Coordinates of C-alpha atoms in Angstrom, one line a residue:
Chain A
V1 CA 0.3 -0.3 -0.1
T2 CA 1.1 3.5 -0.9
P3 CA 0.2 6.6 0.8
T4 CA -2.4 8.0 -1.0
G5 CA -3.2 10.8 0.9
N6 CA -2.6 15.2 0.1
S7 CA 1.5 14.5 1.5
S8 CA 1.5 18.1 1.9
G9 CA -1.1 17.1 3.8
T10 CA -4.7 19.5 4.4
N11 CA -7.0 21.2 2.5
N12 CA -10.3 22.9 3.5
P13 CA -12.8 21.0 2.5
S14 CA -15.6 21.5 0.4
G15 CA -18.7 23.7 2.2
T16 CA -16.9 24.1 5.4
G17 CA -13.6 26.6 4.3
D18 CA -15.8 29.0 1.8
D19 CA -17.7 30.7 4.4
A20 CA -16.5 30.5 7.4
G21 CA -12.6 31.8 8.3
S22 CA -12.7 29.5 11.4
R23 CA -15.8 28.3 12.1
A24 CA -17.9 27.6 15.3
A25 CA -20.4 25.3 14.1
D26 CA -24.0 23.6 14.9
Q27 CA -22.7 21.4 17.4
G28 CA -19.2 22.8 18.2
Q29 CA -17.4 20.1 16.2
E30 CA -17.6 20.4 13.0
P31 CA -14.2 20.6 11.4
D32 CA -11.9 23.6 10.3
E33 CA -9.8 21.9 8.6
V34 CA -9.8 18.5 7.0
L35 CA -5.9 16.4 6.7
D36 CA -5.8 13.2 4.5
C37 CA -4.0 10.3 5.8
R38 CA -5.3 7.7 4.1
G39 CA -3.8 5.4 2.8
Q40 CA -0.4 5.6 5.8
R41 CA -0.1 3.7 7.9
C42 CA 1.2 4.3 11.5
P43 CA 3.0 6.4 13.2
L44 CA 2.0 8.7 10.2
P45 CA -1.3 9.8 10.2
V46 CA -0.3 10.6 13.9
I47 CA 3.5 12.7 12.4
A48 CA 1.4 14.7 10.2
L49 CA -1.3 16.0 12.7
A50 CA 1.6 16.2 15.6
R51 CA 3.0 18.9 12.3
R52 CA -0.1 20.6 11.5
M53 CA -1.7 21.0 14.3
A54 CA 1.6 23.2 15.8
E55 CA 0.8 25.0 13.2
V56 CA -2.7 26.3 13.8
P57 CA -4.4 28.2 15.2
I58 CA -5.6 27.3 19.8
G59 CA -9.5 25.9 19.5
T60 CA -9.5 24.5 15.8
V61 CA -11.2 21.3 15.5
I62 CA -9.0 18.9 12.9
R63 CA -10.8 16.0 10.7
L64 CA -8.3 13.3 10.4
L65 CA -9.0 11.4 7.4
A66 CA -7.5 7.8 8.1
D67 CA -8.0 4.4 7.3
D68 CA -5.0 2.8 9.5
P69 CA -7.0 0.1 11.5
A70 CA -4.5 1.7 14.7
A71 CA -5.5 5.1 13.8
P72 CA -8.5 5.6 16.5
N73 CA -6.7 4.8 19.5
D74 CA -3.7 6.3 18.7
I75 CA -4.3 9.2 18.3
A76 CA -6.7 9.6 21.2
A77 CA -3.8 7.9 23.3
W78 CA -1.5 10.9 20.6
S79 CA -4.0 13.9 22.3
R80 CA -4.3 12.9 25.9
M81 CA 0.3 12.6 25.8
R82 CA -0.4 16.1 24.4
A83 CA -3.5 17.5 25.9
Q84 CA -5.0 18.3 23.2
Q85 CA -8.7 16.9 23.0
Y86 CA -10.0 14.1 21.1
L87 CA -13.4 14.2 20.0
G88 CA -14.8 11.3 18.4
S89 CA -14.7 10.0 15.5
P90 CA -18.3 11.3 13.8
A91 CA -17.9 7.8 11.0
P92 CA -15.5 5.4 10.4
H93 CA -11.8 7.2 9.0
I94 CA -12.4 9.9 10.4
L95 CA -11.5 11.2 13.6
D96 CA -11.4 14.5 14.8
I97 CA -9.6 16.6 17.4
R98 CA -8.7 19.8 18.3
R99 CA -6.2 21.9 19.2
L100 CA -5.9 23.2 23.6
T101 CA -2.5 24.1 24.4
Chain B
M1 CA 23.7 4.5 12.6
A2 CA 23.5 3.0 14.8
G3 CA 22.3 0.5 14.0
Q4 CA 25.0 -0.4 11.5
R5 CA 27.6 -0.9 13.4
S6 CA 28.6 -4.1 14.3
I7 CA 27.6 -6.1 17.2
D8 CA 30.9 -8.4 17.8
D9 CA 31.8 -6.5 21.1
A10 CA 28.2 -7.4 23.0
P11 CA 26.7 -10.8 23.0
P12 CA 22.5 -11.2 22.3
A13 CA 20.8 -10.6 24.5
Y14 CA 17.0 -12.6 24.3
F15 CA 14.5 -9.9 25.9
D16 CA 11.1 -12.6 24.2
A17 CA 10.2 -15.4 27.2
A18 CA 6.9 -14.0 27.3
S19 CA 6.7 -15.4 23.6
A20 CA 9.3 -18.5 24.5
A21 CA 11.8 -19.0 27.2
P22 CA 15.0 -20.4 26.6
L23 CA 15.6 -24.0 27.1
H24 CA 15.8 -25.5 30.3
P25 CA 18.1 -27.4 31.4
A26 CA 16.3 -29.9 33.4
A27 CA 14.1 -29.7 30.2
R28 CA 17.2 -31.2 28.1
D29 CA 17.9 -33.5 30.9
G30 CA 14.4 -34.9 30.7
L31 CA 13.9 -35.5 27.3
A32 CA 17.9 -37.2 27.0
A33 CA 17.0 -39.3 29.9
A34 CA 13.2 -40.2 28.7
L35 CA 14.1 -40.7 25.2
A36 CA 17.0 -43.4 27.0
D37 CA 14.7 -44.6 29.3
G38 CA 11.1 -44.2 28.2
W39 CA 11.0 -44.7 24.2
A40 CA 8.5 -47.5 24.5
D41 CA 4.7 -47.8 24.4
P42 CA 3.7 -47.1 28.0
G43 CA 0.2 -49.3 27.3
K44 CA 2.2 -52.5 27.2
L45 CA 3.0 -55.6 29.3
Y46 CA 6.6 -55.6 29.4
A47 CA 9.7 -54.2 31.5
Q48 CA 10.4 -51.7 29.0
A49 CA 6.7 -50.1 28.7
R50 CA 6.5 -50.2 32.7
R51 CA 9.3 -48.2 32.6
A52 CA 7.6 -45.2 30.2
R53 CA 4.5 -46.0 32.0
Q54 CA 6.7 -44.9 35.8
L55 CA 8.3 -42.2 33.9
L56 CA 4.6 -40.6 32.1
D57 CA 3.3 -41.8 36.0
A58 CA 5.3 -39.8 38.1
A59 CA 5.8 -36.7 35.3
R60 CA 1.6 -36.1 36.4
A61 CA 2.2 -36.4 39.5
A62 CA 5.4 -33.7 39.7
T63 CA 3.1 -31.9 37.9
A64 CA -0.1 -31.6 39.3
E65 CA 1.6 -31.4 42.4
A66 CA 2.9 -28.3 41.3
L67 CA -0.6 -26.7 40.6
G68 CA -1.3 -28.3 43.7
I69 CA -4.4 -30.6 42.2
R70 CA -4.3 -34.3 41.9
P71 CA -2.9 -36.3 38.8
D72 CA -5.9 -37.3 37.3
E73 CA -7.3 -33.0 37.2
L74 CA -4.7 -32.6 34.8
T75 CA -4.2 -33.6 30.4
F76 CA -1.5 -33.0 28.6
S77 CA -2.5 -30.7 25.0
A78 CA 0.0 -30.8 22.5
S79 CA 0.0 -26.8 23.3
G80 CA -1.0 -24.1 26.1
T81 CA -3.5 -22.4 22.2
A82 CA -5.0 -26.3 22.1
A83 CA -6.1 -26.2 26.6
I84 CA -7.5 -22.6 25.9
H85 CA -9.1 -24.2 23.4
R86 CA -10.6 -27.4 24.9
A87 CA -10.5 -25.5 27.5
V88 CA -13.5 -22.8 26.8
D89 CA -15.5 -26.2 25.1
G90 CA -15.5 -28.1 27.9
L91 CA -17.0 -25.4 29.5
V92 CA -19.3 -23.8 27.7
R93 CA -20.6 -28.3 26.4
G94 CA -20.8 -28.5 30.2
R95 CA -22.5 -26.2 31.5
A96 CA -24.8 -26.1 29.0
R97 CA -28.2 -26.0 30.3
I98 CA -27.4 -23.2 32.2
G99 CA -26.6 -20.5 29.8
P100 CA -24.9 -19.7 26.5
T101 CA -22.6 -16.9 28.0
V102 CA -18.6 -16.9 28.8
V103 CA -18.0 -13.6 31.0
H104 CA -14.2 -12.8 29.3
S105 CA -11.6 -9.4 30.3
T106 CA -11.1 -7.0 26.6
V107 CA -6.8 -8.8 27.7
E108 CA -7.5 -12.0 27.7
H109 CA -4.8 -14.4 25.3
S110 CA -6.1 -14.4 21.4
A111 CA -6.6 -18.1 22.1
V112 CA -9.1 -17.2 24.9
L113 CA -10.6 -14.7 22.6
N114 CA -9.7 -17.2 18.8
A115 CA -12.1 -20.2 21.3
V116 CA -14.5 -17.5 22.7
A117 CA -15.3 -16.0 19.0
A118 CA -15.8 -19.3 17.6
H119 CA -18.5 -20.4 20.5
V120 CA -20.4 -17.0 19.1
R121 CA -20.5 -18.5 15.4
A122 CA -21.9 -22.0 16.6
G123 CA -24.2 -20.5 18.6
G124 CA -23.0 -18.9 22.3
S125 CA -23.1 -16.0 23.4
A126 CA -20.1 -13.3 25.1
V127 CA -19.6 -10.8 27.9
P128 CA -16.5 -8.9 26.8
V129 CA -15.8 -6.9 30.0
E130 CA -13.3 -3.8 29.8
V131 CA -10.2 -2.6 30.7
D132 CA -8.3 0.2 33.0
R133 CA -5.4 2.4 31.8
A134 CA -3.7 0.3 33.3
G135 CA -4.9 -3.5 31.5
R136 CA -6.7 -4.5 35.1
V137 CA -10.2 -6.1 34.6
D138 CA -12.9 -4.1 36.7
L139 CA -13.9 -5.9 39.2
D140 CA -16.9 -4.1 39.4
A141 CA -18.0 -5.4 35.5
F142 CA -16.8 -8.3 36.0
T143 CA -18.7 -8.6 38.7
T144 CA -22.4 -7.6 37.5
A145 CA -21.3 -9.5 34.4
V146 CA -20.6 -13.1 36.0
G147 CA -24.2 -11.4 37.9
G148 CA -26.0 -11.7 34.9
P149 CA -28.6 -14.6 33.4
G150 CA -26.9 -17.3 31.3
V151 CA -23.0 -17.7 32.7
A152 CA -22.1 -20.6 31.1
A153 CA -17.6 -19.2 32.7
A154 CA -15.8 -16.7 32.9
A155 CA -11.5 -16.2 31.8
L156 CA -10.0 -14.3 33.4
M157 CA -6.0 -14.3 32.5
S158 CA -3.4 -14.3 35.9
A159 CA -1.4 -11.5 34.8
N160 CA -1.4 -10.1 31.3
H161 CA 0.6 -11.3 28.7
E162 CA 1.5 -8.0 26.7
V163 CA 1.9 -5.2 29.6
G164 CA 2.3 -7.8 32.6
T165 CA -0.3 -6.9 34.7
A166 CA -1.9 -8.8 37.1
Q167 CA -5.4 -9.5 36.8
P168 CA -7.7 -9.2 40.5
I169 CA -8.2 -13.9 41.0
A170 CA -8.5 -13.8 44.3
G171 CA -11.5 -11.5 43.8
A172 CA -13.0 -12.6 40.8
V173 CA -12.2 -16.4 42.2
E174 CA -15.4 -15.1 44.5
V175 CA -17.0 -13.6 43.2
C176 CA -18.0 -16.6 40.0
A177 CA -17.9 -18.8 43.8
T178 CA -21.1 -16.7 45.1
A179 CA -22.7 -17.0 41.2
G180 CA -22.2 -20.0 41.1
V181 CA -20.2 -19.8 37.7
P182 CA -17.1 -21.8 36.9
L183 CA -13.5 -19.7 36.2
L184 CA -11.4 -20.5 33.8
V185 CA -7.9 -19.1 34.5
D186 CA -5.1 -18.5 31.7
A187 CA -2.3 -18.6 34.0
A188 CA 0.2 -18.9 30.8
Q189 CA 2.5 -16.3 32.1
S190 CA 2.7 -17.4 35.9
V191 CA 2.6 -21.2 36.1
G192 CA 6.6 -21.1 37.2
R193 CA 7.3 -17.5 37.4
V194 CA 4.9 -16.2 40.3
P195 CA 2.2 -17.9 42.6
V196 CA -1.9 -18.1 41.2
P197 CA -5.0 -17.5 44.0
P198 CA -6.5 -21.4 44.6
G199 CA -10.1 -21.2 43.7
W200 CA -10.3 -21.5 40.0
A201 CA -12.2 -24.2 38.1
V202 CA -9.8 -25.2 35.3
L203 CA -6.3 -23.4 34.1
T204 CA -4.1 -23.9 31.9
A205 CA -0.3 -23.0 31.0
S206 CA 2.1 -23.9 28.2
A207 CA 5.6 -25.5 29.5
H208 CA 6.7 -23.4 26.7
K209 CA 6.8 -20.2 28.5
W210 CA 8.5 -22.0 31.9
G211 CA 11.6 -22.8 30.0
G212 CA 10.1 -25.9 29.5
P213 CA 10.0 -27.9 25.7
P214 CA 7.8 -26.6 23.3
G215 CA 4.2 -28.7 22.5
V216 CA 3.4 -29.1 25.7
G217 CA -0.1 -27.2 27.4
L218 CA -1.6 -28.5 30.5
L219 CA -5.2 -28.1 31.4
A220 CA -6.0 -28.4 34.8
V221 CA -10.2 -28.9 35.4
R222 CA -10.8 -29.0 39.8
T223 CA -13.4 -32.2 40.4
G224 CA -16.6 -31.7 40.1
I225 CA -16.6 -29.2 37.6
R226 CA -18.9 -29.6 34.3
F227 CA -16.5 -30.9 32.1
A228 CA -17.6 -31.7 28.3
P229 CA -15.3 -30.8 25.0
T230 CA -16.0 -32.0 22.4
L231 CA -14.5 -35.2 21.5
I232 CA -12.8 -35.7 17.9
E233 CA -10.2 -39.2 18.2
G234 CA -6.8 -37.5 17.3
A235 CA -8.0 -34.2 16.9
D236 CA -5.9 -32.9 20.3
P237 CA -3.6 -35.7 21.1
E238 CA -2.2 -35.6 24.1
P239 CA 2.2 -34.7 23.7
A240 CA 4.9 -37.6 22.8
L241 CA 6.2 -38.6 26.9
P242 CA 9.6 -37.3 26.3
L243 CA 7.8 -33.5 26.0
V244 CA 6.2 -34.0 29.0
V245 CA 9.2 -35.5 31.5
A246 CA 10.4 -32.9 30.1
A247 CA 7.9 -29.8 31.0
A248 CA 7.8 -31.5 34.3
A249 CA 11.1 -31.9 35.5
S250 CA 12.1 -28.2 33.9
L251 CA 8.5 -27.0 36.1
R252 CA 9.5 -28.2 39.2
A253 CA 13.5 -27.1 38.4
V254 CA 11.9 -23.3 38.4
L255 CA 9.3 -23.4 40.8
A256 CA 12.5 -24.4 42.9
D257 CA 13.7 -20.7 42.0
A258 CA 11.2 -19.0 40.8
H259 CA 11.2 -16.6 44.1
A260 CA 14.9 -16.1 43.6
E261 CA 14.1 -15.4 40.5
A262 CA 11.3 -13.0 40.7
A263 CA 13.2 -10.8 43.1
R264 CA 15.5 -11.0 40.8
L265 CA 14.1 -10.0 37.6
G266 CA 11.9 -7.2 39.4
P267 CA 14.1 -4.9 40.3
L268 CA 15.3 -5.0 36.7
I269 CA 12.2 -4.5 35.4
D270 CA 11.4 -1.4 38.3
R271 CA 14.6 -0.2 36.7
V272 CA 13.8 -0.4 33.0
R273 CA 10.6 1.5 33.2
H274 CA 12.2 4.1 35.5
V275 CA 15.6 4.5 33.1
V276 CA 13.3 4.3 29.8
A277 CA 10.7 7.4 31.0
Q278 CA 13.9 8.8 31.8
T279 CA 16.3 8.7 29.2
V280 CA 13.8 8.2 26.5
P281 CA 11.6 11.7 25.8
D282 CA 7.9 11.3 24.9
V283 CA 7.9 7.5 25.5
E284 CA 5.3 5.8 27.8
V285 CA 5.5 3.3 29.8
V286 CA 2.6 0.9 30.2
G287 CA 0.8 -1.4 33.0
D288 CA 0.7 -2.0 36.3
P289 CA 4.1 -0.9 37.8
V290 CA 3.7 -2.8 40.9
D291 CA 0.7 -5.3 41.0
R292 CA 2.6 -7.2 37.4
L293 CA 4.5 -10.1 36.1
P294 CA 7.8 -9.3 37.6
N295 CA 10.3 -10.2 34.7
L296 CA 7.8 -8.0 31.9
V297 CA 7.8 -4.4 30.8
T298 CA 6.0 -2.0 27.8
F299 CA 6.5 0.8 26.6
S300 CA 5.5 3.2 23.7
C301 CA 7.2 5.4 21.8
L302 CA 5.6 8.5 20.1
Y303 CA 6.4 8.7 16.3
V304 CA 8.1 5.9 15.9
D305 CA 7.2 3.0 13.8
G306 CA 7.4 0.0 15.6
E307 CA 8.8 -2.5 12.8
A308 CA 11.7 -0.4 13.0
L309 CA 12.4 -0.2 15.9
L310 CA 12.3 -4.0 16.0
H311 CA 14.7 -4.4 13.8
A312 CA 17.1 -1.9 14.9
L313 CA 17.2 -3.2 18.1
D314 CA 17.8 -6.3 16.5
R315 CA 20.6 -5.5 14.5
R316 CA 21.9 -4.7 17.6
G317 CA 21.8 -8.2 19.5
F318 CA 18.1 -7.1 20.6
A319 CA 14.9 -9.6 20.2
V320 CA 12.3 -8.6 21.6
S321 CA 8.6 -8.2 20.7
S322 CA 5.8 -5.8 20.0
G323 CA 2.2 -4.3 19.4
S324 CA 3.1 -2.3 17.0
S325 CA -0.1 -3.2 14.0
C326 CA 3.6 -2.2 11.8
T327 CA 4.6 -5.6 12.7
S328 CA 1.6 -8.0 12.5
S329 CA 0.9 -10.5 10.3
T330 CA -3.0 -9.5 9.9
L331 CA -1.6 -5.4 10.3
Q332 CA -4.4 -4.5 13.4
P333 CA -2.5 -3.2 16.1
S334 CA -2.3 -5.5 19.9
H335 CA -6.0 -5.7 21.3
V336 CA -4.8 -5.4 24.6
L337 CA -3.1 -1.6 24.4
E338 CA -6.5 -1.0 22.7
A339 CA -8.1 -1.7 25.2
M340 CA -6.0 0.0 27.2
G341 CA -6.2 2.9 25.1
V342 CA -2.4 3.0 25.2
L343 CA 0.4 4.4 21.9
S344 CA 0.5 1.3 20.3
H345 CA 2.7 2.7 17.5
G346 CA 6.3 2.0 18.3
N347 CA 5.9 -0.3 20.6
V348 CA 8.1 -2.5 22.5
R349 CA 7.8 -5.6 25.0
I350 CA 10.7 -7.1 26.6
S351 CA 10.3 -10.0 29.5
L352 CA 12.9 -11.6 30.7
H353 CA 14.1 -15.4 31.7
R354 CA 17.3 -16.8 34.4
D355 CA 19.5 -16.4 31.5
T356 CA 19.1 -12.8 31.9
T357 CA 21.5 -10.6 33.3
E358 CA 22.6 -7.6 34.5
A359 CA 24.1 -6.6 32.2
Q360 CA 22.6 -7.0 29.6
I361 CA 20.1 -4.9 30.8
D362 CA 22.0 -1.9 31.3
R363 CA 23.3 -2.3 27.7
F364 CA 19.9 -1.5 26.4
L365 CA 19.6 1.3 29.2
A366 CA 22.5 2.4 27.6
E367 CA 22.2 2.6 23.5
L368 CA 18.5 2.5 23.6
P369 CA 18.1 6.3 23.5
G370 CA 20.6 6.2 21.4
I371 CA 18.5 3.8 19.1
V372 CA 15.3 6.0 19.6
A373 CA 16.7 9.5 19.2
T374 CA 17.8 8.0 15.5
L375 CA 15.2 6.3 14.0
R376 CA 12.9 10.3 14.7
A377 CA 15.9 11.8 13.1
E378 CA 15.4 9.6 9.8
A379 CA 12.1 10.3 10.8
G380 CA 12.0 14.2 10.7
V381 CA 9.9 14.3 13.9
V382 CA 12.4 15.0 16.7
D383 CA 11.2 18.4 17.2
L384 CA 7.2 17.5 17.3

C-alpha cells in the first residue's frame, strides 16, 4: 500500500472552509480543516497531525482522514499525551481533534 | 547509524521469554533421559513399557503437585492454545443447560478470544469486560457480568502477556463462587514464575513459557466441574512422552528458583521502567508498575515505527517483541494496547528469564535512547 493522502497535509473540505474563517459550527465539532492521511500506516497519520496541529490556532478542529486500523486508538492516545482534545470518530476513518494548547 | 555497527562487541540478549523462554537445562536433561529410558509404548505389558509408564506417571504427579491439584485433574495438550480451546469448549458444553454466555476480559490472550469467538459462531454469546488504563479488569463490571443470566463460564487471565498487569484473580474467584460460575484462568505467563491464587475451576498453561519444551500445554480441571469437551479422536493428541517428562522436570526446577528469580528480575524491570521513562523522550511505559509479572515490561515510543524499532534493536543484538500493528501479520494493533487506550505504535515488549543478566539490561538501557533518537531523526519528528 502506498500513501494516497495529500502529503503536504492539509486542504479545506468543500462546504466548510468557504463561508467561514473559523467556523465555530453547529455542534461545536464542525472541522476547520481536513487532513487526509488515508493509505498511510501508523505512526504517519499521528506525525502528520502533530505537524499540522503546531501550525493552527488554538481552538482549531482538525478532521483527520485515516484508514490505518491503529489510527483511532493512537490518535486518542496522542491527544491524551499532548493534552489536545480528541472529539471522537463521527464515522469510520474520520477522527476529529481540537487544539487545546 | 547505530544499527549498522557491528555487534561483535556485545553478545546478543534474548528478551522475549513471554513468547518462548529458552530451554531450561532440566528440560534438556529430562528429555534426554526420557528418550533413553521412556521410548516404549507405556500401554504395553513388559518391563520397557512399565518404565515408560512410570516416567509418565511421575511427570503427571509432579506437575499436578506443582499446580496444587490431583493427578487425575490434569491433562496434557499439544500446546497452550490447544489447552485453552479445550477448556472453553469443555466448559460451555458442560454447562450448556445453564446458559450460552462466556464472560471474559478484553485483554485475554488471542487463544481465549478465538475460542470464545468459535463458541459465538456456534450460537453462543459472550460478554467482554473492559479494563482500565493499566490493563486491569474492572472487577465491579466483571461481577455484574458474571451475575447475569445464563453465564456458562468466565475467563480471566492470571497476568497479561503483553503488559504484565496482574488480574484480580482472588476477587474473581470469590465473585464466581458467589454466582456459581466456573472460572477459567489462563495462567500461561504465571506458572513457574509466580503463584496463582487458588479457587479457579479450570486452569491452562504452556510449558515453553517457563523454559519447558514447546508442544506441551497443561489443562487442569477441578473435580466436580461440569466439563464436557468435544471428543474428536486425534484432534488434540497428548504430547509425546519425553516432552511431558521434560516439561515436568523443568517445572519442578523453575519452581525451586521462582521466588529468587522474581526477586532478581523484578528490580531489573523496575529499573527499565524508570530509566526508559527518564532517558527516552515522549515514551509511555504501560501496564501496572507494581502489581505485575516480575519479568515483563512494555513501552511505546511516540512517532516511532514499531517494525523499524524492532529491526534496529535486532541489529544491536536485542530480541524483543512488539504490539505495534506494523509488526503483526494482520496489520492490526495489539487488542491489549487498544483496550487500555495506550499508544500502540513504536511499541516494545521485553520479557526476561533465568539467563537474563544485569549487564544485558545495562547495555539495553545504554543503547535504547540513541536507537530511538536515530529513528526519530530519520523520520524528521525530533521537534514534534
